[in-house]
Amino acid sequence: MQGSFAFTCSHAEMALVEEAFQASYDLQDGRPPPGPTPEFLAAFPPTAPDDPWSGFLAIFDDSDFPNFGVEFEGGNTLDQPGVSIISLWSMTDFQPGALGGLIRHCCQGTLRQAAIGFEWSFSCSRPRRSEFGGGWCTVFADRIEIETTGEALSRAIEGGII
């Protein structure tokens, strides 16, 4: 899957996103990450009392493979020094569910002001049925909504919209 999007958030939220990415890199490489910060534990409360990373790992479809599937870049600009800008992109393994979970857990202040949304696509190098599509994700402070184009198409056909 492919996707690319950017959003603004507070510097504290950006720090949580950076900590989450570093933890995912360490966990993927089989290294124990440094202990989570108190802010990280508040954003990702542990689901298992003996594992401080369990709340974080719960946002992934496979907790044994904590990968967001994207490149991550963050910073700020001269024209917006009071906020951080996070850019996420990938041409191969974009993980919308994990990314939605990351944003919902790390960016609560920003999400209380406005939802954050993004789209993704997938394709095939050959013209095969059902090998093209995509979807969208909208992250709110209290929930994540995800839908694929296949689901939307099925609903439209069933409803006689098309």
mmCIF file of C-alpha atoms in Angstrom:
data_model
loop_
_atom_site.group_PDB
_atom_site.id
_atom_site.type_symbol
_atom_site.label_atom_id
_atom_site.label_comp_id
_atom_site.label_asym_id
_atom_site.label_seq_id
_atom_site.Cartn_x
_atom_site.Cartn_y
_atom_site.Cartn_z
ATOM 1 C CA MET A 1 0.000 0.000 0.000
ATOM 2 C CA GLN A 2 1.088 3.534 -0.689
ATOM 3 C CA GLY A 3 0.286 6.763 1.069
ATOM 4 C CA SER A 4 1.621 10.174 1.890
ATOM 5 C CA PHE A 5 0.328 12.867 4.215
ATOM 6 C CA ALA A 6 1.377 15.555 6.662
ATOM 7 C CA PHE A 7 -0.245 17.289 9.610
ATOM 8 C CA THR A 8 0.621 19.818 12.276
ATOM 9 C CA CYS A 9 0.654 19.118 15.997
ATOM 10 C CA SER A 10 2.200 20.459 19.185
ATOM 11 C CA HIS A 11 5.882 19.972 19.932
ATOM 12 C CA ALA A 12 4.977 17.687 22.868
ATOM 13 C CA GLU A 13 2.827 15.535 20.552
ATOM 14 C CA MET A 14 5.683 15.370 18.051
ATOM 15 C CA ALA A 15 7.972 14.141 20.839
ATOM 16 C CA LEU A 16 5.503 11.295 21.552
ATOM 17 C CA VAL A 17 5.389 10.364 17.848
ATOM 18 C CA GLU A 18 9.198 10.341 17.728
ATOM 19 C CA GLU A 19 9.330 8.135 20.832
ATOM 20 C CA ALA A 20 6.804 5.753 19.245
ATOM 21 C CA PHE A 21 8.835 5.481 16.032
ATOM 22 C CA GLN A 22 12.063 4.867 17.938
ATOM 23 C CA ALA A 23 10.371 2.192 20.063
ATOM 24 C CA SER A 24 9.010 0.509 16.924
ATOM 25 C CA TYR A 25 12.499 0.471 15.354
ATOM 26 C CA ASP A 26 14.038 -1.011 18.495
ATOM 27 C CA LEU A 27 11.304 -3.625 18.937
ATOM 28 C CA GLN A 28 11.495 -4.656 15.266
ATOM 29 C CA ASP A 29 15.248 -5.134 15.621
ATOM 30 C CA GLY A 30 14.808 -7.246 18.747
ATOM 31 C CA ARG A 31 16.388 -4.618 20.997
ATOM 32 C CA PRO A 32 14.628 -3.565 24.176
ATOM 33 C CA PRO A 33 13.804 0.125 23.858
ATOM 34 C CA PRO A 34 14.797 2.479 26.660
ATOM 35 C CA GLY A 35 12.081 2.766 29.287
ATOM 36 C CA PRO A 36 9.040 4.724 28.101
ATOM 37 C CA THR A 37 8.628 8.267 29.349
ATOM 38 C CA PRO A 38 5.739 9.034 31.725
ATOM 39 C CA GLU A 39 4.062 10.967 28.875
ATOM 40 C CA PHE A 40 4.325 7.910 26.624
ATOM 41 C CA LEU A 41 2.820 5.645 29.292
ATOM 42 C CA ALA A 42 -0.032 8.117 29.724
ATOM 43 C CA ALA A 43 -0.661 8.098 25.949
ATOM 44 C CA PHE A 44 -0.337 4.296 25.674
ATOM 45 C CA PRO A 45 -1.434 2.844 29.039
ATOM 46 C CA PRO A 46 -0.088 -0.697 29.383
ATOM 47 C CA THR A 47 -2.621 -3.459 28.806
ATOM 48 C CA ALA A 48 -0.411 -6.005 30.607
ATOM 49 C CA PRO A 49 0.980 -5.024 34.033
ATOM 50 C CA ASP A 50 4.401 -6.597 33.411
ATOM 51 C CA ASP A 51 4.938 -5.047 29.956
ATOM 52 C CA PRO A 52 5.176 -1.245 29.711
ATOM 53 C CA TRP A 53 5.072 -1.469 25.902
ATOM 54 C CA SER A 54 1.862 -3.547 25.721
ATOM 55 C CA GLY A 55 -0.450 -0.548 25.234
ATOM 56 C CA PHE A 56 1.719 0.695 22.393
ATOM 57 C CA LEU A 57 1.941 -2.740 20.759
ATOM 58 C CA ALA A 58 -1.870 -3.020 20.856
ATOM 59 C CA ILE A 59 -2.207 -0.481 17.998
ATOM 60 C CA PHE A 60 -0.578 -2.895 15.533
ATOM 61 C CA ASP A 61 -2.396 -5.683 13.696
ATOM 62 C CA ASP A 62 0.477 -7.977 14.712
ATOM 63 C CA SER A 63 2.154 -6.964 17.967
ATOM 64 C CA ASP A 64 5.163 -9.121 17.016
ATOM 65 C CA PHE A 65 5.714 -6.826 14.022
ATOM 66 C CA PRO A 66 5.377 -3.225 15.269
ATOM 67 C CA ASN A 67 5.940 -1.462 11.963
ATOM 68 C CA PHE A 68 4.135 1.650 10.719
ATOM 69 C CA GLY A 69 5.340 0.947 7.174
ATOM 70 C CA VAL A 70 6.252 4.576 6.493
ATOM 71 C CA GLU A 71 9.123 6.996 6.444
ATOM 72 C CA PHE A 72 8.840 9.638 9.143
ATOM 73 C CA GLU A 73 10.023 13.218 9.117
ATOM 74 C CA GLY A 74 9.215 15.944 11.571
ATOM 75 C CA GLY A 75 10.171 19.501 12.264
ATOM 76 C CA ASN A 76 8.883 23.032 12.144
ATOM 77 C CA THR A 77 9.193 25.983 9.824
ATOM 78 C CA LEU A 78 9.992 29.661 10.216
ATOM 79 C CA ASP A 79 6.427 30.604 9.296
ATOM 80 C CA GLN A 80 4.934 28.213 11.909
ATOM 81 C CA PRO A 81 7.462 27.993 14.777
ATOM 82 C CA GLY A 82 4.796 27.202 17.369
ATOM 83 C CA VAL A 83 3.822 23.829 15.865
ATOM 84 C CA SER A 84 5.538 20.744 14.555
ATOM 85 C CA ILE A 85 4.872 19.333 11.110
ATOM 86 C CA ILE A 86 4.857 15.556 10.758
ATOM 87 C CA SER A 87 5.207 13.988 7.312
ATOM 88 C CA LEU A 88 4.604 10.269 6.735
ATOM 89 C CA TRP A 89 4.964 8.442 3.415
ATOM 90 C CA SER A 90 5.529 5.032 1.867
ATOM 91 C CA MET A 91 5.368 3.310 -1.483
ATOM 92 C CA THR A 92 5.295 -0.258 -0.148
ATOM 93 C CA ASP A 93 3.921 -1.078 3.314
ATOM 94 C CA PHE A 94 1.695 1.797 4.485
ATOM 95 C CA GLN A 95 -0.197 0.660 7.632
ATOM 96 C CA PRO A 96 -3.346 2.820 8.006
ATOM 97 C CA GLY A 97 -4.645 1.175 11.192
ATOM 98 C CA ALA A 98 -1.386 1.543 13.097
ATOM 99 C CA LEU A 99 -0.926 5.107 11.847
ATOM 100 C CA GLY A 100 -4.448 6.024 12.923
ATOM 101 C CA GLY A 101 -3.743 4.541 16.365
ATOM 102 C CA LEU A 102 -0.471 6.427 16.609
ATOM 103 C CA ILE A 103 -2.145 9.756 15.834
ATOM 104 C CA ARG A 104 -5.094 9.118 18.174
ATOM 105 C CA HIS A 105 -2.840 8.240 21.109
ATOM 106 C CA CYS A 106 -0.147 10.873 20.568
ATOM 107 C CA CYS A 107 -2.074 13.914 19.312
ATOM 108 C CA GLN A 108 -5.079 14.333 21.599
ATOM 109 C CA GLY A 109 -4.741 18.117 21.924
ATOM 110 C CA THR A 110 -4.589 18.578 18.173
ATOM 111 C CA LEU A 111 -7.491 16.164 17.613
ATOM 112 C CA ARG A 112 -9.682 18.069 20.068
ATOM 113 C CA GLN A 113 -9.312 21.040 17.702
ATOM 114 C CA ALA A 114 -9.873 19.143 14.423
ATOM 115 C CA ALA A 115 -9.788 15.629 13.020
ATOM 116 C CA ILE A 116 -6.806 14.411 10.991
ATOM 117 C CA GLY A 117 -7.430 12.377 7.844
ATOM 118 C CA PHE A 118 -5.460 10.612 5.166
ATOM 119 C CA GLU A 119 -5.903 8.315 2.180
ATOM 120 C CA TRP A 120 -3.957 5.361 0.844
ATOM 121 C CA SER A 121 -3.930 3.227 -2.271
ATOM 122 C CA PHE A 122 -2.796 -0.156 -3.439
ATOM 123 C CA SER A 123 -2.152 -1.431 -6.920
ATOM 124 C CA CYS A 124 -0.693 -4.261 -8.902
ATOM 125 C CA SER A 125 1.800 -4.330 -11.755
ATOM 126 C CA ARG A 126 -0.666 -6.438 -13.791
ATOM 127 C CA PRO A 127 -4.332 -5.819 -14.597
ATOM 128 C CA ARG A 128 -5.758 -8.354 -12.115
ATOM 129 C CA ARG A 129 -9.256 -8.164 -10.676
ATOM 130 C CA SER A 130 -9.550 -6.745 -7.179
ATOM 131 C CA GLU A 131 -5.869 -5.788 -7.026
ATOM 132 C CA PHE A 132 -6.470 -2.033 -7.165
ATOM 133 C CA GLY A 133 -8.074 0.097 -4.514
ATOM 134 C CA GLY A 134 -7.422 2.202 -1.504
ATOM 135 C CA GLY A 135 -9.188 3.803 1.365
ATOM 136 C CA TRP A 136 -9.355 6.584 3.871
ATOM 137 C CA CYS A 137 -8.873 7.084 7.582
ATOM 138 C CA THR A 138 -10.169 9.879 9.785
ATOM 139 C CA VAL A 139 -8.791 10.157 13.303
ATOM 140 C CA PHE A 140 -10.888 11.878 15.948
ATOM 141 C CA ALA A 141 -10.013 12.378 19.608
ATOM 142 C CA ASP A 142 -12.333 9.514 20.619
ATOM 143 C CA ARG A 143 -12.282 7.157 17.625
ATOM 144 C CA ILE A 144 -10.785 6.136 14.298
ATOM 145 C CA GLU A 145 -12.888 5.604 11.192
ATOM 146 C CA ILE A 146 -11.397 3.572 8.341
ATOM 147 C CA GLU A 147 -13.010 2.507 5.089
ATOM 148 C CA THR A 148 -11.686 0.954 1.903
ATOM 149 C CA THR A 149 -12.831 1.898 -1.571
ATOM 150 C CA GLY A 150 -14.050 -1.702 -1.978
ATOM 151 C CA GLU A 151 -16.388 -1.282 1.008
ATOM 152 C CA ALA A 152 -17.667 2.040 -0.319
ATOM 153 C CA LEU A 153 -18.189 0.546 -3.790
ATOM 154 C CA SER A 154 -20.097 -2.459 -2.408
ATOM 155 C CA ARG A 155 -22.293 -0.201 -0.320
ATOM 156 C CA ALA A 156 -22.987 2.041 -3.322
ATOM 157 C CA ILE A 157 -23.890 -0.924 -5.543
ATOM 158 C CA GLU A 158 -26.139 -2.460 -2.877
ATOM 159 C CA GLY A 159 -27.861 0.875 -2.360
ATOM 160 C CA GLY A 160 -28.407 1.410 -6.072
ATOM 161 C CA ILE A 161 -26.361 4.592 -6.086
ATOM 162 C CA ILE A 162 -24.370 3.471 -9.110
#
